[in-house]
Coordinates of C-alpha atoms in Angstrom, one line a residue:
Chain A
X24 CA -8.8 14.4 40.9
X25 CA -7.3 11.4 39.1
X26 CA -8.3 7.9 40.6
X27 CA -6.5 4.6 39.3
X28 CA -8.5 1.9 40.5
X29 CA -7.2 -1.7 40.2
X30 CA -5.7 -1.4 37.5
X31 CA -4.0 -3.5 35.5
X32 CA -2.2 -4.2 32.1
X33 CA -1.5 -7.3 30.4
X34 CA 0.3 -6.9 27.1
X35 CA 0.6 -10.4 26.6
X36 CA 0.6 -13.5 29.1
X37 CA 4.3 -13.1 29.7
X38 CA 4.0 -9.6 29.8
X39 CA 2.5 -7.6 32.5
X40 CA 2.9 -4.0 32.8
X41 CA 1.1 -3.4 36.1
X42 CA -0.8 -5.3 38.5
X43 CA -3.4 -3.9 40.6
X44 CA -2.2 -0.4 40.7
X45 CA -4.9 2.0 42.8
X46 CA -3.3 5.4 43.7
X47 CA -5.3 9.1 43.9
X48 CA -3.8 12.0 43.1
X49 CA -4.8 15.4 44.6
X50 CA -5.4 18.8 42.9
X51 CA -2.4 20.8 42.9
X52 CA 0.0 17.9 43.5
X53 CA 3.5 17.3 42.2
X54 CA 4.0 13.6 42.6
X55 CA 6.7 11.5 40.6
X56 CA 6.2 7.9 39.6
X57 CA 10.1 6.1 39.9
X58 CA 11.1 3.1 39.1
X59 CA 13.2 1.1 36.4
X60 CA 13.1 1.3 32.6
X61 CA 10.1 -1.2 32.1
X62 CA 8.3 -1.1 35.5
X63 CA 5.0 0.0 34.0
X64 CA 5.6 4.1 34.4
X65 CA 5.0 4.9 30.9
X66 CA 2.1 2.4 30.8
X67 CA 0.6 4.4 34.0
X68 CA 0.2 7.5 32.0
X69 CA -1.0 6.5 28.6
X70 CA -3.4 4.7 30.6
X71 CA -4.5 8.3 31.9
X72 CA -4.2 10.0 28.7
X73 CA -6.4 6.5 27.1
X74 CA -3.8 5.7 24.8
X75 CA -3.7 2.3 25.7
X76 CA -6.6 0.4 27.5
X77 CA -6.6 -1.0 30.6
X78 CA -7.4 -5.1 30.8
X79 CA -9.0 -4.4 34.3
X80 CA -9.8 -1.8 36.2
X81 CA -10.9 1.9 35.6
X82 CA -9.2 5.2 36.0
X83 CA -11.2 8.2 36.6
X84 CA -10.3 11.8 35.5
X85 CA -12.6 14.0 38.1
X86 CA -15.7 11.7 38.2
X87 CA -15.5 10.5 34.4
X88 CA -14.2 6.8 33.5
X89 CA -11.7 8.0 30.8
X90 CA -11.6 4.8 29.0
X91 CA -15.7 4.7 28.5
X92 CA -15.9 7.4 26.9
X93 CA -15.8 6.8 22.9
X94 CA -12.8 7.5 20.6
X95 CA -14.5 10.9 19.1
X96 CA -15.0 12.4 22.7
X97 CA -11.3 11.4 24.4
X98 CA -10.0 15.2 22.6
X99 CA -12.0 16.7 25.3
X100 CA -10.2 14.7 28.3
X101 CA -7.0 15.2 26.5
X102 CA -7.2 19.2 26.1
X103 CA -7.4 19.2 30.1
X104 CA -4.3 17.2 30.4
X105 CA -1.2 18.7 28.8
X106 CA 1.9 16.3 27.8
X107 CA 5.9 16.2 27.3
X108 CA 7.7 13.3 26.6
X109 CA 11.0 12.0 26.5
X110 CA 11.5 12.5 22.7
X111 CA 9.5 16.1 22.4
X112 CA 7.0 15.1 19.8
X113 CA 6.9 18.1 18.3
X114 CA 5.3 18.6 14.8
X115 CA 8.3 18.7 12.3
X116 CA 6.4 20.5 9.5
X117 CA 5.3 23.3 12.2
X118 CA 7.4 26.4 13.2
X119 CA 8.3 26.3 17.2
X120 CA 5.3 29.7 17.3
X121 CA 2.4 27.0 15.3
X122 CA 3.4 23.8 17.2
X123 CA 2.3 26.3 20.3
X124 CA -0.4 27.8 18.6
X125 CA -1.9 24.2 16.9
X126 CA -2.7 22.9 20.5
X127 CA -4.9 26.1 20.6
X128 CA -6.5 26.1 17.7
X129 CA -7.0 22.4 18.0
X130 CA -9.1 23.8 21.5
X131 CA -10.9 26.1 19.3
X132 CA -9.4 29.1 20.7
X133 CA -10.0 32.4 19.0
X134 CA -7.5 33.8 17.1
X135 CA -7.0 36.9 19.4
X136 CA -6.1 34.7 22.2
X137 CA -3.7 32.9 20.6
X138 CA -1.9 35.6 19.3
X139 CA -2.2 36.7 23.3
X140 CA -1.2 33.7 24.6
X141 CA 1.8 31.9 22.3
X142 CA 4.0 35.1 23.2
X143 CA 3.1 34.8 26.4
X144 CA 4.0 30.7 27.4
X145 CA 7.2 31.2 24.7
X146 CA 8.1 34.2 26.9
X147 CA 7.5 32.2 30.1
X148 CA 10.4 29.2 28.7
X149 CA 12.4 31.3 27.2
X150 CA 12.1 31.0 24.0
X151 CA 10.7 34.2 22.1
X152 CA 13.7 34.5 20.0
X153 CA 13.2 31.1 18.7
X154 CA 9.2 31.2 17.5
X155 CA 10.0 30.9 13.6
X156 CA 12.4 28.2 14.1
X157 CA 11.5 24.2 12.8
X158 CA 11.9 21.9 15.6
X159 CA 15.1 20.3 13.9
X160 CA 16.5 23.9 13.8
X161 CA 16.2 24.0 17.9
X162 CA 18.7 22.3 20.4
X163 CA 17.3 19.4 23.0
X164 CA 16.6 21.7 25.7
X165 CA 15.1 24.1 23.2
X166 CA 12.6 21.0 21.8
X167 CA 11.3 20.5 25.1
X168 CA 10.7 23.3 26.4
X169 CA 8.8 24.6 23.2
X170 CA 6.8 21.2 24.3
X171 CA 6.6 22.3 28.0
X172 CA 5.3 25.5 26.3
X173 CA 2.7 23.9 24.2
X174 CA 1.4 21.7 26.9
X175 CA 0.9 24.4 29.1
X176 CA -0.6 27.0 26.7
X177 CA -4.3 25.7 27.2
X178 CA -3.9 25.7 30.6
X179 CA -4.6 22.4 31.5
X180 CA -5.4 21.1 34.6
X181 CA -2.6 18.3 34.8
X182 CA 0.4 18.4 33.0
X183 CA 2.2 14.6 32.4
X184 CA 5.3 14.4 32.0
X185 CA 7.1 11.1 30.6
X186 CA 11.2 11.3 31.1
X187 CA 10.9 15.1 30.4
X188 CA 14.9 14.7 30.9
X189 CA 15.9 11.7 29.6
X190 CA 17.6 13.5 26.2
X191 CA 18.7 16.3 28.0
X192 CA 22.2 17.5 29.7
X193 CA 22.6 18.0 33.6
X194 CA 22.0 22.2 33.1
X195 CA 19.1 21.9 30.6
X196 CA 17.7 19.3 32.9
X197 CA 17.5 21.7 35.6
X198 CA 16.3 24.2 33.9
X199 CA 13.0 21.9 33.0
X200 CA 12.2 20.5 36.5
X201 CA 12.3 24.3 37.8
X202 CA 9.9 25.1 34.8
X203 CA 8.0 22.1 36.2
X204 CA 7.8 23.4 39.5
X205 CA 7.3 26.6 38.7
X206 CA 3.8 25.5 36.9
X207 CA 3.0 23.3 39.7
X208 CA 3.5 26.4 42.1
X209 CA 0.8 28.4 39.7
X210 CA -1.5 25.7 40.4
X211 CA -1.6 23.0 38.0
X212 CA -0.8 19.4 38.6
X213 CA 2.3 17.8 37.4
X214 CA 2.4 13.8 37.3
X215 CA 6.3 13.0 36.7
X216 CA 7.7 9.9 35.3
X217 CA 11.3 9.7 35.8
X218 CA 14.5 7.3 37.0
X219 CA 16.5 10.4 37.8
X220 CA 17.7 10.0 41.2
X221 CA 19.0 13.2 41.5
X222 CA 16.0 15.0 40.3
X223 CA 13.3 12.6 43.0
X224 CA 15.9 13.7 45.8
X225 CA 16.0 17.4 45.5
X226 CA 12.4 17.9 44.8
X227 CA 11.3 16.7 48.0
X228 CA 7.4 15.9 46.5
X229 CA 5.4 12.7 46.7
X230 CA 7.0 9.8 45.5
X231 CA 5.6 6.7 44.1
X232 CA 7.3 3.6 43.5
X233 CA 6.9 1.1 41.1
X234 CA 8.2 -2.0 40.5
X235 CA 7.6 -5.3 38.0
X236 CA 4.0 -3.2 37.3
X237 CA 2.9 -3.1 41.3
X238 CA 3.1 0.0 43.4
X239 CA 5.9 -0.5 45.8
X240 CA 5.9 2.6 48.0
X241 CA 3.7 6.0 48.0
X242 CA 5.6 8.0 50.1
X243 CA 4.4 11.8 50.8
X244 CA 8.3 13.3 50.8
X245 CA 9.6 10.7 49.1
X246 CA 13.3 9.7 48.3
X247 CA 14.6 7.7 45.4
X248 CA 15.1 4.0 46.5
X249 CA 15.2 1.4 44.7
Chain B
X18 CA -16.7 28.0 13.1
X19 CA -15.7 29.9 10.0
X20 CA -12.5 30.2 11.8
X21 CA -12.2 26.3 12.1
X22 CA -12.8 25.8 8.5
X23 CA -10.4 28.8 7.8
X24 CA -7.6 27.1 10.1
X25 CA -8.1 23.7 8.4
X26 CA -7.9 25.1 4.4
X27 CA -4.7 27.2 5.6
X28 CA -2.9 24.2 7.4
X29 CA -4.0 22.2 3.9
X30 CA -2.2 24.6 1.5
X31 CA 0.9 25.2 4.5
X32 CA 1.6 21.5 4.6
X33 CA 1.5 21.7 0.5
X34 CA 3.7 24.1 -0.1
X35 CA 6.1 23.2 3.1
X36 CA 6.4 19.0 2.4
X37 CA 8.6 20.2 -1.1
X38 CA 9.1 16.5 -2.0
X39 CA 6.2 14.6 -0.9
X40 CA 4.3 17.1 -2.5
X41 CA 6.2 16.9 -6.0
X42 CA 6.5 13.6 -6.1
X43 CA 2.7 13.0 -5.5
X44 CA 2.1 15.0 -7.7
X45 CA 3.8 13.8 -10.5
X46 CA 2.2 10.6 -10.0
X47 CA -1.2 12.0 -10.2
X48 CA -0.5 13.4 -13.2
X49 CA 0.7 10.0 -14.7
X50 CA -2.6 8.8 -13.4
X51 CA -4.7 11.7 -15.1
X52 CA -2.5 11.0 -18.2
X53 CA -3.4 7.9 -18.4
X54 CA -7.0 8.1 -17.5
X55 CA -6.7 11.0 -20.4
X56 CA -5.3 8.8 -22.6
X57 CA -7.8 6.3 -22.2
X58 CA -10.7 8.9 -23.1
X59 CA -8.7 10.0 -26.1
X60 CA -7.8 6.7 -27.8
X61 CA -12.0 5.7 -26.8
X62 CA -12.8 8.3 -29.0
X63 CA -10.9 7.3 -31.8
X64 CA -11.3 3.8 -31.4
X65 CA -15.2 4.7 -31.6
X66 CA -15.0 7.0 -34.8
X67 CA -12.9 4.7 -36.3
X68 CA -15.3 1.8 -35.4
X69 CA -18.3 3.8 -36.5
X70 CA -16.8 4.7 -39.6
X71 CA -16.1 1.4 -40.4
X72 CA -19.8 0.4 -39.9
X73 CA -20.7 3.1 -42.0
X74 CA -19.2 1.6 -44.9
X75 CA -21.4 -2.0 -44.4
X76 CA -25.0 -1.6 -46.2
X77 CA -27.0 -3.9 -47.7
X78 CA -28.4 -3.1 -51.4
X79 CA -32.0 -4.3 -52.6
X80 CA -32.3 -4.8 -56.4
X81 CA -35.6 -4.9 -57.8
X82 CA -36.7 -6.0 -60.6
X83 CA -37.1 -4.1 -64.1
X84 CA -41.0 -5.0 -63.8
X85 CA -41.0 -3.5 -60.0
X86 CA -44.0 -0.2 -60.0
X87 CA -42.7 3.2 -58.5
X88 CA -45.2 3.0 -55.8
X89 CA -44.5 -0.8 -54.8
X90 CA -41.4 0.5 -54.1
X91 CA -42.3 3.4 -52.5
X92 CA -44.2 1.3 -49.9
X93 CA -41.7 -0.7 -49.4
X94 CA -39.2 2.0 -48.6
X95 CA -41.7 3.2 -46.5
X96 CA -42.1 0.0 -44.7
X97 CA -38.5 -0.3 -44.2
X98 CA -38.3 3.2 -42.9
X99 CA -40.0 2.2 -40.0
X100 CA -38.7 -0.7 -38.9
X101 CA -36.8 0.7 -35.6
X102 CA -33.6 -1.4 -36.8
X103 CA -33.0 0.9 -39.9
X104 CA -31.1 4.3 -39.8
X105 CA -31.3 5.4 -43.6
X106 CA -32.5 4.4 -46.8
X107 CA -31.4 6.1 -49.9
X108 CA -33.8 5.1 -52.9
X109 CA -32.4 4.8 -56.9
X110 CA -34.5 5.4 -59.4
X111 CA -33.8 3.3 -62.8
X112 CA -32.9 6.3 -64.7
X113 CA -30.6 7.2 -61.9
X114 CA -29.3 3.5 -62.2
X115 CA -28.6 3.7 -65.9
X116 CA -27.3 7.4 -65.6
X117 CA -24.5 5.9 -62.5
X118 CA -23.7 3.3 -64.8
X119 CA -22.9 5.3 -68.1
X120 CA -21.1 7.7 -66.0
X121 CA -19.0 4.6 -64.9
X122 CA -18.4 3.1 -68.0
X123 CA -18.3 6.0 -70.7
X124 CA -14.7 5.3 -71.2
X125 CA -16.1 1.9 -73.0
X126 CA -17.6 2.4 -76.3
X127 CA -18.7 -1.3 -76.3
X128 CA -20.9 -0.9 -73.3
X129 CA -22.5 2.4 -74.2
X130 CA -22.9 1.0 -78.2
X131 CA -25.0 -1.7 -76.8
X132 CA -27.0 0.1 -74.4
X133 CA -27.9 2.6 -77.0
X134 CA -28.7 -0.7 -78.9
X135 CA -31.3 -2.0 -76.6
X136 CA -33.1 1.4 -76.4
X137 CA -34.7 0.3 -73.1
X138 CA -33.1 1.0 -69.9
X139 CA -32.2 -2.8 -68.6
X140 CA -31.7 -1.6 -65.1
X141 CA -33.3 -2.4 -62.1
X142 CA -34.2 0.5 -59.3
X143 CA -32.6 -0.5 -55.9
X144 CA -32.9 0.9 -52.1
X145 CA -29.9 1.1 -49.9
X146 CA -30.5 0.3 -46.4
X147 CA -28.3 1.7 -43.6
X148 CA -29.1 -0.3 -40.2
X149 CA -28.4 1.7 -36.9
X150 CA -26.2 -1.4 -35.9
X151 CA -24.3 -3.6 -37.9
X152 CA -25.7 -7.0 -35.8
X153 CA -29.3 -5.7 -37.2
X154 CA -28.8 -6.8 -40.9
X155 CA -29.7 -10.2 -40.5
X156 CA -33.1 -9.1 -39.5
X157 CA -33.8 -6.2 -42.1
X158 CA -33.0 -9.4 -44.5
X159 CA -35.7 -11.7 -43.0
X160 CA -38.3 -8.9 -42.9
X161 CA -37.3 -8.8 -46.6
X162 CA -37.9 -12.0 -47.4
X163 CA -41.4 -12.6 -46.3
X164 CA -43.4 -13.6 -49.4
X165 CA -45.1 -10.3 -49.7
X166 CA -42.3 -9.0 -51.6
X167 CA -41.3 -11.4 -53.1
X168 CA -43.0 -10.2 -57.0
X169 CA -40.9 -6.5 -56.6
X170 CA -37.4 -7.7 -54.9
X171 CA -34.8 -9.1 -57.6
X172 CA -32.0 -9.7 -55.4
X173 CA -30.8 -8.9 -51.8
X174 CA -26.9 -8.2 -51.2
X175 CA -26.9 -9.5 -47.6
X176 CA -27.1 -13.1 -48.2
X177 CA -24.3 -12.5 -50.9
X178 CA -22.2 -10.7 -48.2
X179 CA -23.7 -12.3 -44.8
X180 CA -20.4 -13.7 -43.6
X181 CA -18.4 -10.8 -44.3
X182 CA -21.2 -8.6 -42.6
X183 CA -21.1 -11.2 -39.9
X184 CA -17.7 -11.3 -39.3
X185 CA -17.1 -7.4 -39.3
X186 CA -19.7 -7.2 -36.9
X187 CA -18.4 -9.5 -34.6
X188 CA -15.0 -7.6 -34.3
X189 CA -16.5 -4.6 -34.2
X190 CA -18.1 -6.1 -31.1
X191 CA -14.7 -7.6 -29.8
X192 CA -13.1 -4.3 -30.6
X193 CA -15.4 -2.4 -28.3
X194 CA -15.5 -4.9 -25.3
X195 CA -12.0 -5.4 -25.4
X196 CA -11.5 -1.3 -25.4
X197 CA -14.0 -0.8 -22.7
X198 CA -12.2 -4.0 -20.8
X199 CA -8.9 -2.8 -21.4
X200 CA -9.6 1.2 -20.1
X201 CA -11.1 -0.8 -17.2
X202 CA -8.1 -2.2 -15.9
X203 CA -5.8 0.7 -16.8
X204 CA -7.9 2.8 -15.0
X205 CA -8.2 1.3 -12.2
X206 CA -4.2 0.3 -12.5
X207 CA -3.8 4.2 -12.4
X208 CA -6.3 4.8 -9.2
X209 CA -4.7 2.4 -7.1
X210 CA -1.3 4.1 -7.7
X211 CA -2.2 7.0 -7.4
X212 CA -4.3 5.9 -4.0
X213 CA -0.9 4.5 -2.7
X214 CA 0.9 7.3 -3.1
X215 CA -1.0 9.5 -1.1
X216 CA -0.9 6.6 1.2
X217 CA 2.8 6.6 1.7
X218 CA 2.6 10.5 1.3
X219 CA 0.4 10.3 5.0
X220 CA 2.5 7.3 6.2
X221 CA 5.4 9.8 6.5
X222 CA 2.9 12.0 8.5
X223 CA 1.9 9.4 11.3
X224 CA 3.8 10.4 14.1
X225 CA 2.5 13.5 13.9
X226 CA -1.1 12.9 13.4
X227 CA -0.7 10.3 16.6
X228 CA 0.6 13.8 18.4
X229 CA -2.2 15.9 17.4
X230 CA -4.4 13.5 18.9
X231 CA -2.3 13.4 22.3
X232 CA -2.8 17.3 22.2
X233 CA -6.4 17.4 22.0
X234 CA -7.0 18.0 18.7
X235 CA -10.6 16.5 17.2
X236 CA -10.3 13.9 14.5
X237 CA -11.9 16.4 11.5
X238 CA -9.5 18.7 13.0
X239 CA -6.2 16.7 12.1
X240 CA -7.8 15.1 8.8
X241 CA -9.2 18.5 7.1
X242 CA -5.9 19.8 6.2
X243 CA -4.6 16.4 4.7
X244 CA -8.0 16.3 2.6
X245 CA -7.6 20.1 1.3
X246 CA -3.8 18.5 0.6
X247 CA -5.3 15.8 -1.3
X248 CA -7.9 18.1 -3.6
X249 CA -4.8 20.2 -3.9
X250 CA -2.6 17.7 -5.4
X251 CA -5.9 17.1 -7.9
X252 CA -6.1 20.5 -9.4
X253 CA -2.5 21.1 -9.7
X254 CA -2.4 17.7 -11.5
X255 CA -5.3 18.8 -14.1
X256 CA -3.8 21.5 -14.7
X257 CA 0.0 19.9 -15.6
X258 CA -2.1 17.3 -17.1
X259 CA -4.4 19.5 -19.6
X260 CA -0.7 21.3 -20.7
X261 CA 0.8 18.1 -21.4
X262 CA -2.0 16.7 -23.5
X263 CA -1.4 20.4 -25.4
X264 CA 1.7 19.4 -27.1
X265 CA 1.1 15.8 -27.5
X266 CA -2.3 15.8 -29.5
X267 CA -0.7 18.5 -31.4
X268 CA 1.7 16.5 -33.1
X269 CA -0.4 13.1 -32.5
X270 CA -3.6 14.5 -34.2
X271 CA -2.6 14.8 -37.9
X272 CA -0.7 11.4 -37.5
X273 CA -3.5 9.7 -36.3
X274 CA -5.6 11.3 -38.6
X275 CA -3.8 10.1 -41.8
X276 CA -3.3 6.5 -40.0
X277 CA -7.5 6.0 -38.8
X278 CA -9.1 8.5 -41.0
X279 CA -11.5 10.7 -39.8
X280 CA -10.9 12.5 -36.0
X281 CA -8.2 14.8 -35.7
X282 CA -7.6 14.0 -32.0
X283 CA -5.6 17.7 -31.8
X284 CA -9.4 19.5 -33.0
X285 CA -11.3 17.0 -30.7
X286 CA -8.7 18.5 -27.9
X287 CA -9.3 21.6 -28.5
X288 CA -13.2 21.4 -29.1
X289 CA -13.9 19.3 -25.8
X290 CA -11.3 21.0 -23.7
X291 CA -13.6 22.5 -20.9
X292 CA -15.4 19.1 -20.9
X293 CA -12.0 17.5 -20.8
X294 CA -10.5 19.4 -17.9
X295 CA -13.5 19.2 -15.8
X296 CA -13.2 15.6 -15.8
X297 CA -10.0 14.9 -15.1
X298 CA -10.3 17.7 -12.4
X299 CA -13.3 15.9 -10.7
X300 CA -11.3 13.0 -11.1
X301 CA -8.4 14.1 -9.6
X302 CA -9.8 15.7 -6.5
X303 CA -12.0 13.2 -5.6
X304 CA -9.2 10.8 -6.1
X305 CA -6.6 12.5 -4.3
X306 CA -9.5 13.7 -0.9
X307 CA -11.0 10.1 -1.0
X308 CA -7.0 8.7 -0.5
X309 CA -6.7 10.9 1.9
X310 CA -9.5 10.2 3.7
X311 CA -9.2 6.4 4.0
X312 CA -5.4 7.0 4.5
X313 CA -5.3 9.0 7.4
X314 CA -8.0 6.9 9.0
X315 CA -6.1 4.1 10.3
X316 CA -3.6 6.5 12.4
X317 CA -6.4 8.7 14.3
X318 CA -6.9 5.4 16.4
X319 CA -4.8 6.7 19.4

C-alpha cells in the first residue's frame, strides 16, 4: 500500500536525515517506526504526507508517486491519510465540534454527513461533552484526541501518527495507543512514530528501526532496542 | 458547490468576528488608510477650485481704437470665438465703455465736467478674452497681432501683463503636479500600510493554514475565508470612514471656505457622498481581498 523506495534526505551536506530507506507497508498494518530524537522518523512521514521532498528516491501511495504529483493535487493524497502529531495542531480559532467538522468540509462532505459523523468520531474518543470547547480550553489528552478524532473522521485509509504521546501523561498515553489500536482493529492502517519503550513493548506489532537516517531492523513482532 | 462557497463566506465572517483584536486593529488601520486616501480627494478638489478660480481671474483685454467699425469688430470676435484656445469673449460696446466709466467716477465732478465738455464719447470699444487655459494667452496674443488687425486693435493687455500671466501660470502648473505628485506618494504610503497589516494579520494565521493543508483541505478552500475577511475589513472601514469625514467637513467646510473662497468642502460632502463612499468602498475591498490574497500565498506551500 505505501512503498518507500531508496529514499533518501539530505538537508544539508552535514545533514542527512535518511539514507536509502526502502520499506512496504501492508494494508491493515500497525507498524511503529523507533529510534532516537533525530534519526529521520519524523522526516519518514512528511516524506509520505509530501511535506518535505525527497533528494532521491520515490515513495508510492497505492501505485501513485506522491511527490510527482503537483502542489494543487497533493489535498487529494492527503484526505486519504489522516494525521496527529506531537503538538496536536489543532485550529485555535475553531471549536473542538468545527476543527472535526473543517477536515470534512475541507473533503467536501455534505452537510448531513457531518452533522452524522462529528457526533459520532467525538463519541467514539470521548469527547461529546467537550464539542463547543476552544482547543486552549481542553486538557493535553483532550487536544489529541479531538486530533485523533479529526483524523479519523474522513475515514482515511492510513492514519500517521508523529509522537502522538510525547505531551501526554502515562494514563492519557494509554488511553491514545488503545484508541490507536482500536482503529487499526476496524481496519485502517496506523504508521507510528514513537521512542516510547514501553508503548513498542506491549503492542507486540511490527517494528522498524531507525538509526542516523538508515533502517536498522524491520522486525514483524518487534521489541524496542536500541 | 453552493455549499462550498456557503462554507467559505461563513468561515470568512466566523474568523472576523472571533480574531477580536486582529480584526480591530486592522481595521483601524484601514480606516487611517481610507482617511487618508479621502483626504487626498477632498483637498484635490479644493486645490482644483481654488486653482481654477484663480485662472478665472487672468484675461487679457483688447482696446480698440475710437475709429474701429461695429462690424470689424464683430468679425473679429467672431474670429476669436473660434480659435479652439478661447473659452469666452465678452464684447463692450463704447457707450457701454463711457457708461462703466461715469458710473466709476461720478463721485468726481472734474472728470464728468470734462467729459460733458468733449461732447464725444473718447472711449474705445474692447473684447475680453477668456482662454480655456491660462498657458494659451501667449498664442491668442500672436494670432492678434498678425497685420490684419492691425488698423482696428489699439492696444493688447497681454504684453502689458505677460510676465505676470506667465508666472501665474507656471505655478498653477507646479501647484497641480506637485498635488497630483504628492497624493501619489501618500497614497500609495497608505496602501502599503494597510497591505502590511493584513500581512501580519495572516502571519498570525500560518500555523494554521500549514494545518489545513496537512488535512486535505484545497488551497481556494483555506484562502476564501481569509479573502471574504479581507473585503470585510473594507466595508466596515468605508463605513467608519464615511462617519468620520461627517463631522470633520462639518466644521472644516465653512473654515475653508472663508480661507480659499469658493467650495464649501461640507456641501461638496454631502452632494458627492454616494460617489464618495463607493470609492472608498471599492477601494477598500479590493485593498483588503488583494492583501489577502498575496498574503496568504506564501504559506499554502506545504
Amino acid at each position: 500500500m505505501i512503498y518507500f523506495d531508496h529514499v533518501s534526505k539530505v538537508y544539508s551536506p552535514t545533514s542527512t536525515a535518511l539514507d536509502d530507506v526502502s520499506f512496504t507497508i501492508e494494508p491493515k498494518e500497525f507498524i511503529s517506526i523507533v529510534g532516537k530524537s533525530g534519526a529521520g522518523k519524523t522526516t519518514l512521514l512528511k516524506l509520505l504526507l509530501a511535506e518535505e521532498k525527497p533528494s532521491s528516491g520515490r515513495v508510492f501511495f497505492e501505485s501513485q508517486n506522491v511527490h510527482s504529483l503537483p502542489r494543487t493535487a497533493i489535498h487529494k493524497i492527503r484526505r486519504r491519510i489522516g494525521t496527529i502529531f506531537q503538538d496536536f495542531r489543532l485550529l485555535a480559532s475553531k471549536t473542538c465540534y468545527e476543527n472535526i467538522a473543517f477536515a470534512m468540509e475541507a473533503s467536501g462532505s455534505t452537510d448531513e454527513e457531518i452533522e452524522a459523523d462529528v457526533p459520532q468520531v467525538m463519541d467514539l474518543v470521548g469527547l461529546m461533552n467537550k464539542a463547543w470547547h476552544f482547543p486552549h480550553e481542553l486538557s493535553g489528552g483532550e487536544k489529541q484526541r479531538a486530533a485523533i478524532a479529526r483524523a479519523i473522521v474522513n475515514r482515511p485509509d492510513v492514519i500517521i501518527a508523529d509522537e502522538p504521546t510525547g505531551n501526554l501523561d502515562p494514563i492519557n498515553t494509554w488511553e491514545i495507543i488503545e484508541l490507536l489500536k482500536k482503529i487499526n482493529s476496524m481496519g485502517t492502517t496506523v504508521i507510528l512514530a514513537t521512542h516510547a519503550k514501553d508503548i513498542i513493548n506491549s503492542l507486540d506489532k511490527r517494528v522498524i528501526t531507525i538509526e542516523d537516517g538508515k533502517i536498522i531492523r524491520d522486525a514483524k513482532r518487534g521489541r524496542y532496542v536500541l | 458547490m453552493s455549499a462550498y462557497y456557503s462554507r467559505i463566506i461563513k468561515a470568512g465572517f466566523i474568523n472576523f468576528t472571533r480574531n477580536g483584536w486582529v480584526t480591530l486593529a486592522t481595521v483601524m488601520i484601514m480606516v487611517i488608510t481610507l482617511f487618508v486616501i479621502g483626504s487626498i480627494m477632498l483637498s484635490n478638489v479644493l486645490l482644483v477650485s481654488v486653482l481654477t478660480r484663480i485662472e478665472k481671474k487672468v484675461d487679457v483685454s483688447i482696446y480698440l481704437k475710437t475709429t474701429a467699425k461695429e462690424e470689424d469688430i464683430l468679425i473679429l470676435k467672431s474670429k476669436l470665438e473660434n480659435l479652439p484656445e478661447v473659452d469666452e469673449i465678452r464684447y463692450m460696446t463704447r457707450k457701454e465703455a463711457l457708461s462703466s466709466f461715469m458710473e466709476r467716477h461720478k463721485n468726481n465732478a472734474l472728470i464728468t465736467q470734462s467729459l460733458d465738455e468733449l461732447g464725444d464719447n473718447p472711449l474705445g470699444a474692447s473684447l475680453n478674452v477668456h482662454a480655456k487655459n491660462s498657458e494659451q494667452y501667449e498664442s491668442v496674443a500672436m494670432f492678434l497681432s498678425s497685420p490684419a488687425f492691425s488698423s482696428i486693435i489699439d492696444k493688447i493687455n497681454y504684453f502689458q501683463n505677460k510676465i505676470v500671466i506667465e508666472r501665474l501660470s507656471n505655478i498653477l502648473t507646479t501647484s497641480r503636479r506637485a498635488g497630483f505628485g504628492i497624493s501619489l506618494v501618500l497614497a500609495v504610503i497608505a496602501v502599503l500600510v494597510a497591505f502590511n497589516t493584513i500581512r501580519l494579520a495572516i502571519y498570525t494565521s500560518k500555523d494554521e493554514i500549514s494545518v489545513m493543508r496537512l488535512v486535505g483541505a484545497k488551497n481556494s478552500f483555506i484562502r476564501g475565508p481569509f479573502i471574504v475577511e479581507g473585503i470585510l475589513y473594507g466595508i466596515i472601514s468605508a463605513f467608519v470612514t464615511m462617519v468620520a469625514f461627517y463631522p470633520l467637513t462639518l466644521w472644516l467646510g465653512p473654515k475653508a471656505e472663508f480661507f480659499f473662497g469658493g467650495l464649501n468642502l461640507f456641501e461638496y460632502y454631502i452632494s458627492n457622498f454616494f460617489q464618495f463612499f463607493i470609492i472608498l468602498l471599492f477601494i477598500g475591498t479590493i485593498l483588503g481581498s488583494f492583501s489577502s490574497f498575496i498574503a496568504i500565498r506564501r504559506y499554502l506551500k506545504v
